[in-house]
Short mmCIF file of C-alpha atoms and ligand atoms in Angstrom, two decimals:
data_model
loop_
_atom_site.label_atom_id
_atom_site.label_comp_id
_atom_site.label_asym_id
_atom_site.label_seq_id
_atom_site.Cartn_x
_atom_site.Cartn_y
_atom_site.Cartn_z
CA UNK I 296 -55.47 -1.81 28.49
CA UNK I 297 -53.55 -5.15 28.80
CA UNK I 298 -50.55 -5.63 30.89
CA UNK I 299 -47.74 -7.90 29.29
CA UNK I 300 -44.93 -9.45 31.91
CA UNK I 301 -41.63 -9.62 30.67
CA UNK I 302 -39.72 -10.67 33.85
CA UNK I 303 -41.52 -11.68 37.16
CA UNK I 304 -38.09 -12.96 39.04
CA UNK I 305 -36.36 -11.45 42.10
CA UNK I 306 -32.79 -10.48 42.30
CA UNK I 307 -31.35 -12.95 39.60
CA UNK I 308 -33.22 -14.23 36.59
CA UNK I 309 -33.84 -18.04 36.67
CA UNK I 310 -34.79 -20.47 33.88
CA UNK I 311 -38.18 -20.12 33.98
CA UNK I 312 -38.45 -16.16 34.62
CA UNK I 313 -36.55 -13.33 33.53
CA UNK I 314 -35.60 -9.64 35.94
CA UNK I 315 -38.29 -7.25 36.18
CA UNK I 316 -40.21 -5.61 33.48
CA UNK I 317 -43.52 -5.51 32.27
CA UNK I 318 -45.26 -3.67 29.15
CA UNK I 319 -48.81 -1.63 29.25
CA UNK I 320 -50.21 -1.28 26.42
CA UNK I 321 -52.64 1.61 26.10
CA UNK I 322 -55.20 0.47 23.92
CA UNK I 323 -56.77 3.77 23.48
CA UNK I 324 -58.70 4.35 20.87
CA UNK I 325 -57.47 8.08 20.33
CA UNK I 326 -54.08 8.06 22.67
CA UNK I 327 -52.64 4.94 21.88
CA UNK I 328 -49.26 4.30 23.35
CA UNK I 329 -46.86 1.43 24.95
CA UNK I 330 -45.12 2.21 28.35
CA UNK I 331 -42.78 -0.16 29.77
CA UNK I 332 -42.27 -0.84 33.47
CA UNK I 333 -38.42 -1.20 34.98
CA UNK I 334 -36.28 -2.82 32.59
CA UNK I 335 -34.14 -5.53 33.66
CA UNK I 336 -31.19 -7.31 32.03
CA UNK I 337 -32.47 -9.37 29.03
CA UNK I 338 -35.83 -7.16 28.83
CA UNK I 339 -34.59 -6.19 25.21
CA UNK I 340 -34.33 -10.13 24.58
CA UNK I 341 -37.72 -10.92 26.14
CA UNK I 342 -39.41 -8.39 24.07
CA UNK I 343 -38.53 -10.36 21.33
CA UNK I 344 -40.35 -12.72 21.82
CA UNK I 345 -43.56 -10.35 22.23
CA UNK I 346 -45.43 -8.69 19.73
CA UNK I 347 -44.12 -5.54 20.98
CA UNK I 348 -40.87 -3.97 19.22
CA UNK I 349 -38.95 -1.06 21.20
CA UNK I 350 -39.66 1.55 18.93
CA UNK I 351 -43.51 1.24 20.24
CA UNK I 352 -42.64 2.01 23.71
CA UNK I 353 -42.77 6.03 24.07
CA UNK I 354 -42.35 5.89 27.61
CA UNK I 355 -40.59 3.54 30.04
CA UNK I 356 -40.94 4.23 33.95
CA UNK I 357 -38.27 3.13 36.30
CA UNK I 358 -39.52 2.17 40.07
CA UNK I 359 -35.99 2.10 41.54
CA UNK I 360 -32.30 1.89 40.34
CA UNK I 361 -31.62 -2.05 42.08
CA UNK I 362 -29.75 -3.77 38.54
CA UNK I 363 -32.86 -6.27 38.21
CA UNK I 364 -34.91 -3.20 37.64
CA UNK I 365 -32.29 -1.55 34.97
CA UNK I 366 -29.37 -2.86 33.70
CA UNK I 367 -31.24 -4.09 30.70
CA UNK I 368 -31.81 -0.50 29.55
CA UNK I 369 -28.78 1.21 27.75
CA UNK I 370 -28.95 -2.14 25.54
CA UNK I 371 -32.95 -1.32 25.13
CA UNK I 372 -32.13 2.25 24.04
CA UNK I 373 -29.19 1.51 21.70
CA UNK I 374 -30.77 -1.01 19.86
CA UNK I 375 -34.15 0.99 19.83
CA UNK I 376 -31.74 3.26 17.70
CA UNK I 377 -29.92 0.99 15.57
CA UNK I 378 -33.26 -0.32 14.31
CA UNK I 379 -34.09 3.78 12.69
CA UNK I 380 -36.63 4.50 15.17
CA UNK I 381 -37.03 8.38 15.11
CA UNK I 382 -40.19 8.43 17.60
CA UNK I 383 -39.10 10.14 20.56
CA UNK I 384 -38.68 8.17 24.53
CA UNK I 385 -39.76 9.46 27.52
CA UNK I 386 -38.06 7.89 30.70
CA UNK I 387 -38.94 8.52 34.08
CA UNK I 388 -37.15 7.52 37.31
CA UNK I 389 -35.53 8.19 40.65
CA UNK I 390 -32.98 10.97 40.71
CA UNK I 391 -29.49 9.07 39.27
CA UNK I 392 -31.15 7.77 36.30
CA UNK I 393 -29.83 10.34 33.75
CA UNK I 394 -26.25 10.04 34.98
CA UNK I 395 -26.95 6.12 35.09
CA UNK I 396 -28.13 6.54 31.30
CA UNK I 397 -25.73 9.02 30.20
CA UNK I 398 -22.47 7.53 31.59
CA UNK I 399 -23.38 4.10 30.10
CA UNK I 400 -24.23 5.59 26.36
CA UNK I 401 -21.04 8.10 26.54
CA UNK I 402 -18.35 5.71 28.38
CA UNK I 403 -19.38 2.94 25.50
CA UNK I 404 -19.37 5.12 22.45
CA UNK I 405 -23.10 4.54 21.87
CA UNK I 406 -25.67 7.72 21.49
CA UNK I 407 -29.81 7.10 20.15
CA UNK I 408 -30.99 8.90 16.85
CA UNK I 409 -34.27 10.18 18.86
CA UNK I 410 -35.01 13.03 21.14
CA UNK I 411 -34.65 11.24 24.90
CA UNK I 412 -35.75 12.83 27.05
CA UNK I 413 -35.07 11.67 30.79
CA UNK I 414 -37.13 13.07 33.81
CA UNK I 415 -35.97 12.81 37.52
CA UNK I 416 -39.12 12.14 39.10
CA UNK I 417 -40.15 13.14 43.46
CA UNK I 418 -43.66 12.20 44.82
CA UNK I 419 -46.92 13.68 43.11
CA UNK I 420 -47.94 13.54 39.57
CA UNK I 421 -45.83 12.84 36.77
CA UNK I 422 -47.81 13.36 33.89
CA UNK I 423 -50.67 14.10 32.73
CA UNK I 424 -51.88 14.65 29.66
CA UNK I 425 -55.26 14.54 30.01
CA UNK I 426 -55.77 10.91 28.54
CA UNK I 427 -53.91 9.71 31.64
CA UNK I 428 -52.74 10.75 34.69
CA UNK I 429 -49.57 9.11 36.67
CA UNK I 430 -49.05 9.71 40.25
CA UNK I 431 -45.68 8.32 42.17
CA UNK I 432 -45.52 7.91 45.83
CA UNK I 433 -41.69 6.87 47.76
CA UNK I 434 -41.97 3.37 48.85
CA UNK I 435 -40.13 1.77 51.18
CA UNK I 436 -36.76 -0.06 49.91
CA UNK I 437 -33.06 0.70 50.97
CA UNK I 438 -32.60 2.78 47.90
CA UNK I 439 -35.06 5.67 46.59
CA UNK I 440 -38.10 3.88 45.22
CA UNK I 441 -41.46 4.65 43.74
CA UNK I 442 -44.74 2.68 42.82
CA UNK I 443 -46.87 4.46 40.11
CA UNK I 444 -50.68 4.76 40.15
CA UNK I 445 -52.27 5.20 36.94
CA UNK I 446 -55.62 6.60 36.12
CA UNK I 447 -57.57 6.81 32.81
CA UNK I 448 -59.44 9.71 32.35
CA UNK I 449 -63.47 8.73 31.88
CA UNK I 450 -63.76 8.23 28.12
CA UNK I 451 -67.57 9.92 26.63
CA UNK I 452 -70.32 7.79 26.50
CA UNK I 453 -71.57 6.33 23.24
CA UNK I 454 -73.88 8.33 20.89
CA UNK I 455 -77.76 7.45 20.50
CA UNK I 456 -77.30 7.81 16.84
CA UNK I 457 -80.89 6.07 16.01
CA UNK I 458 -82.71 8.95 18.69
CA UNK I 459 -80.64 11.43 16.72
CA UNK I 460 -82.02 10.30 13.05
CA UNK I 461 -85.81 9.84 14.68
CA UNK I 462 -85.27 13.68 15.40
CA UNK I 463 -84.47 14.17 11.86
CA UNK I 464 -80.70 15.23 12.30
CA UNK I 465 -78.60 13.10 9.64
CA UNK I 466 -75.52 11.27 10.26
CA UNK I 467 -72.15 12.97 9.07
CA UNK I 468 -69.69 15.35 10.21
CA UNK I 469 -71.98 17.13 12.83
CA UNK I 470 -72.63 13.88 15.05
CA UNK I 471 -68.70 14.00 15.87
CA UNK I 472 -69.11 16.87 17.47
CA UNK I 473 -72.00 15.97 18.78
CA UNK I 474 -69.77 12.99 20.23
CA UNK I 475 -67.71 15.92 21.71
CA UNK I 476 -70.75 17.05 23.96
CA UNK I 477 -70.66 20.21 21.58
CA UNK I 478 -73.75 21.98 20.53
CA UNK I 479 -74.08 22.17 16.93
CA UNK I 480 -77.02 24.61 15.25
CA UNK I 481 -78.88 22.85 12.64
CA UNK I 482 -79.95 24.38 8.83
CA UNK I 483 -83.24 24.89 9.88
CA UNK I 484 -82.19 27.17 13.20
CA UNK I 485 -82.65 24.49 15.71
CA UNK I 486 -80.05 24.06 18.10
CA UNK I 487 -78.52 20.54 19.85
CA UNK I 488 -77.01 19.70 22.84
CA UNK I 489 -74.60 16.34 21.93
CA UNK I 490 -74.98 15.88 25.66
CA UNK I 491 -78.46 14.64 25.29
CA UNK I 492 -78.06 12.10 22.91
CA UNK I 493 -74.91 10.44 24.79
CA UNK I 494 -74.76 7.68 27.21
CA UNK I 495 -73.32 7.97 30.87
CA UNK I 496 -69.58 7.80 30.96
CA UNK I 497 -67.52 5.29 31.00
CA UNK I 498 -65.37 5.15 33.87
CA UNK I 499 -61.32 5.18 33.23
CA UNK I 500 -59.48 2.25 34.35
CA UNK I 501 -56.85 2.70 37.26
CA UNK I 502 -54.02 0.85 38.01
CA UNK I 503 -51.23 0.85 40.50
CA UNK I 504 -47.87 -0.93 39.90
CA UNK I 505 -45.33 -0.93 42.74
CA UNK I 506 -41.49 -1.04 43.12
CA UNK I 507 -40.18 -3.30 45.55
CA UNK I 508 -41.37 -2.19 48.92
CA UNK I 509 -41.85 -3.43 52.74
CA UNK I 510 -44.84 -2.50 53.41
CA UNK I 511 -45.36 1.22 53.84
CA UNK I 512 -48.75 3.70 54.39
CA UNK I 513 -48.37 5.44 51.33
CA UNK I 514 -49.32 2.09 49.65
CA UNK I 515 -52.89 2.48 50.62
CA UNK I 516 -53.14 5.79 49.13
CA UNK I 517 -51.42 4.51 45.96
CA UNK I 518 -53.29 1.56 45.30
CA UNK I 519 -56.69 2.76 46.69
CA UNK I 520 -60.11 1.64 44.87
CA UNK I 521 -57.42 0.69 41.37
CA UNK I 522 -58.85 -2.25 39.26
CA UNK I 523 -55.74 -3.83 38.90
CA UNK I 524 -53.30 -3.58 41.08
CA UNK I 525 -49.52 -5.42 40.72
CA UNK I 526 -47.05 -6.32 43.85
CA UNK I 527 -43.80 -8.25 44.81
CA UNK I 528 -44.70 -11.25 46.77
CA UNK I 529 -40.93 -11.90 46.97
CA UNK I 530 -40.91 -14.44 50.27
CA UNK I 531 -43.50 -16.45 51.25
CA UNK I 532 -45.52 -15.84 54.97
CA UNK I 533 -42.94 -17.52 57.19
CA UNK I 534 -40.21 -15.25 56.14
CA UNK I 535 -41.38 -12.11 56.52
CA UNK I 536 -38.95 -10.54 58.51
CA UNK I 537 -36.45 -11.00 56.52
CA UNK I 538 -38.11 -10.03 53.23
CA UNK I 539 -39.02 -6.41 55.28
CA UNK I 540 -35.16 -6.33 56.75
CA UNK I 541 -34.24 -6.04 52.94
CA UNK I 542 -37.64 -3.61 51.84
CA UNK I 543 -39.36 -6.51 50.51
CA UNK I 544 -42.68 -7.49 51.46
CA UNK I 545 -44.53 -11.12 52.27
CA UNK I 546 -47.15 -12.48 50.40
CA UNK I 547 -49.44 -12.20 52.96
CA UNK I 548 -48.36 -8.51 53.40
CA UNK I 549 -49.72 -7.98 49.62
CA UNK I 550 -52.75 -9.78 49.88
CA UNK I 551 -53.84 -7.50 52.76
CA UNK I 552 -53.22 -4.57 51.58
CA UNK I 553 -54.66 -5.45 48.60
CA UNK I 554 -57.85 -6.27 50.54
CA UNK I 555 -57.34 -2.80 52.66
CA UNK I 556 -57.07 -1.13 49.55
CA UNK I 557 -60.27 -2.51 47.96
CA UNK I 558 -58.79 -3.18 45.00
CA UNK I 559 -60.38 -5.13 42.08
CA UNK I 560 -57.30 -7.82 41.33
CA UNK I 561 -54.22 -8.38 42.51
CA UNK I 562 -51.18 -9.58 40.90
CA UNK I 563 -48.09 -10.75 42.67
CA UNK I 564 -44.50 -11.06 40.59
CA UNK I 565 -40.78 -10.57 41.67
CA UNK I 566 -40.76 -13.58 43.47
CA UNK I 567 -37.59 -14.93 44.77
CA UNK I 568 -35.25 -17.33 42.92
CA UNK I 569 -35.64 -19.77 45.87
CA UNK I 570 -39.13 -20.75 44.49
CA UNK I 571 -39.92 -23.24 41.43
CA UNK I 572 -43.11 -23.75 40.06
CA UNK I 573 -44.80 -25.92 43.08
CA UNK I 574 -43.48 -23.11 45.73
CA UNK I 575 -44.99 -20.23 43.43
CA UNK I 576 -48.11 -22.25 43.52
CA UNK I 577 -48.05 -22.07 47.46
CA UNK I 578 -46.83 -17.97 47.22
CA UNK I 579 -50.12 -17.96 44.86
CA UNK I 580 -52.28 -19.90 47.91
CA UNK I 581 -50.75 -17.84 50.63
CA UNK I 582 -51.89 -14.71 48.77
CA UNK I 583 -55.84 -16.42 47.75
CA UNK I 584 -56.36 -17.06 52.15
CA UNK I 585 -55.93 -13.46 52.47
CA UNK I 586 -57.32 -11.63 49.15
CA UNK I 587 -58.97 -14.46 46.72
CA UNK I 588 -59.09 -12.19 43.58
CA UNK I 589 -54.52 -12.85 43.34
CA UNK I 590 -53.35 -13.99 40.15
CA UNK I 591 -49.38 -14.44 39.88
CA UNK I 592 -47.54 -13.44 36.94
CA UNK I 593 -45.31 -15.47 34.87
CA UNK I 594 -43.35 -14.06 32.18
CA UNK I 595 -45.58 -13.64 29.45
CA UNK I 596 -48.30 -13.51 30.75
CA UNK I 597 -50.80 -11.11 29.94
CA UNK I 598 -53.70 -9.19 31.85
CA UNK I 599 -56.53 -7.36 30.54
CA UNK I 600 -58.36 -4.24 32.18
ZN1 ZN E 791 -35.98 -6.17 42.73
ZN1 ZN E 792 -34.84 -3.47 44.72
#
């Protein structure tokens, strides 16, 4: 899995950092796919100047319908179809985002050559598909808001294929479904358990991403034991009460709950406008006194899991 930021800036974009949106790409060997996180204006633009083309994305997941989270997406969809894309889009987001969608396609004259599909989304789990599972919990912001967890289901463990020849069982189309755990009977009557010739599992990676939020409780059961786990840090320590008057948290108030949650890394983005590079330097140090493991996110930059 690698996470890709497109846009790590509060509010209004600045020179240096673009609205909200990040990519995840999958990386699965057998379920690949590209989601996209919030889409802010210019995300289409950003993109660009990625690897990353919108007709990969086959899902895009909207925390909250604030403009620095969405108003890049009609233009995202539209030119998604101009390009001939046929794949279909999944889109998932707080209740409003199909009328948001709809009224911007049909009052402009614009419609999209592939199946959308557009899913109003309440706590709990909001897909799964057994290759991952996505779970969305209400945050706390002054509209309706979500953060989503994501969890990779354990992938099989590798196959002893040198124990499996030493017990005289050749290589070919029975060791993939040995690779299966299946049991397979052999010419000469015997019969084999895959599961004894394959390695423990590996464990699935999990991941939470949040909206913006003050902080709130179901944050700890969102981000709980993830690997990777990405936050606003929109104002620094000293101004926390006004970043929680307007649902925003500190970045003090992400590095501990970051540290509550046990997670493995932290990432802090949608940082204020007020900040240039020295004062996201200090966000970054604020964060490391709580919870060392913080990285911040510019735009472009790019995570692996
Ligand atoms: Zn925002
Ligand atoms: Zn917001």
């Amino acid at each position: 899995m690698e996470l890709i930021f497109l846009g790590t800036s509060a509010g209004v974009p600045t020179r240096a950092r673009n609205v909200t949106s990040l990519v995840l790409d999958l990386q699965h060997p057998t379920r690949p796919g590209v989601w996209l996180f919030d889409c802010g204006e210019g995300t289409q633009q950003q993109l660009l100047r990625t690897a990353f083309h919108p007709g990969k994305l086959d899902k895009i997941f909207i925390t909250h319908l604030h403009g620095d989270h969405l108003f890049g997406l009609p233009g995202l969809l539209c030119s998604r179809s101009m390009a001939g894309n046929a794949a279909p889009l999944t889109l998932y987001g707080p209740a409003g985002l199909a009328e948001f969608v709809e009224t911007a396609l049909r009052l402009s004259g614009s419609w999209t050559d592939y199946p959308l599909e557009i899913i109003e989304i309440r706590e709990g789990v909001v897909l799964d598909d057994g290759f991952y599972k996505v779970t969305a919990r209400a945050l706390n912001h002054p509209v309706e808001c979500y953060g989503y967890r994501i969890e990779e289901a354990d992938k099989p463990g590798a196959l002893d294929a040198a124990a499996l020849i030493a017990d005289g069982i050749r290589p070919g189309p029975l060791f993939q479904a040995l690779k299966r755990s299946e049991t397979v009977v052999l010419e000469d009557g015997r019969k084999v358990n895959g599961k004894d010739y394959l390695s423990a599992p590996l464990p699935g990676k999990k991941l939470a991403i949040f909206g913006d939020t003050a902080p709130c409780p179901a944050a700890l059961a969102l981000a709980s034991g993830v690997d990777l786990m990405v936050h606003e840090a929109t104002l620094e320590t000293a101004m926390e009460e006004k970043a929680n008057s307007r649902g925003h948290s500190s970045t003090r108030q992400a590095a501990l709950l970051a540290r509550d949650a046990g997670v493995g890394e932290l990432i802090i983005t949608h940082v204020s406008s007020r900040y240039d590079a020295k004062g996201c330097e200090a966000l970054l140090a604020e964060c490391r006194a709580h919870f060392a493991r913080t990285r911040l996110a510019d735009d472009f930059a790019r995570f692996h899991l």
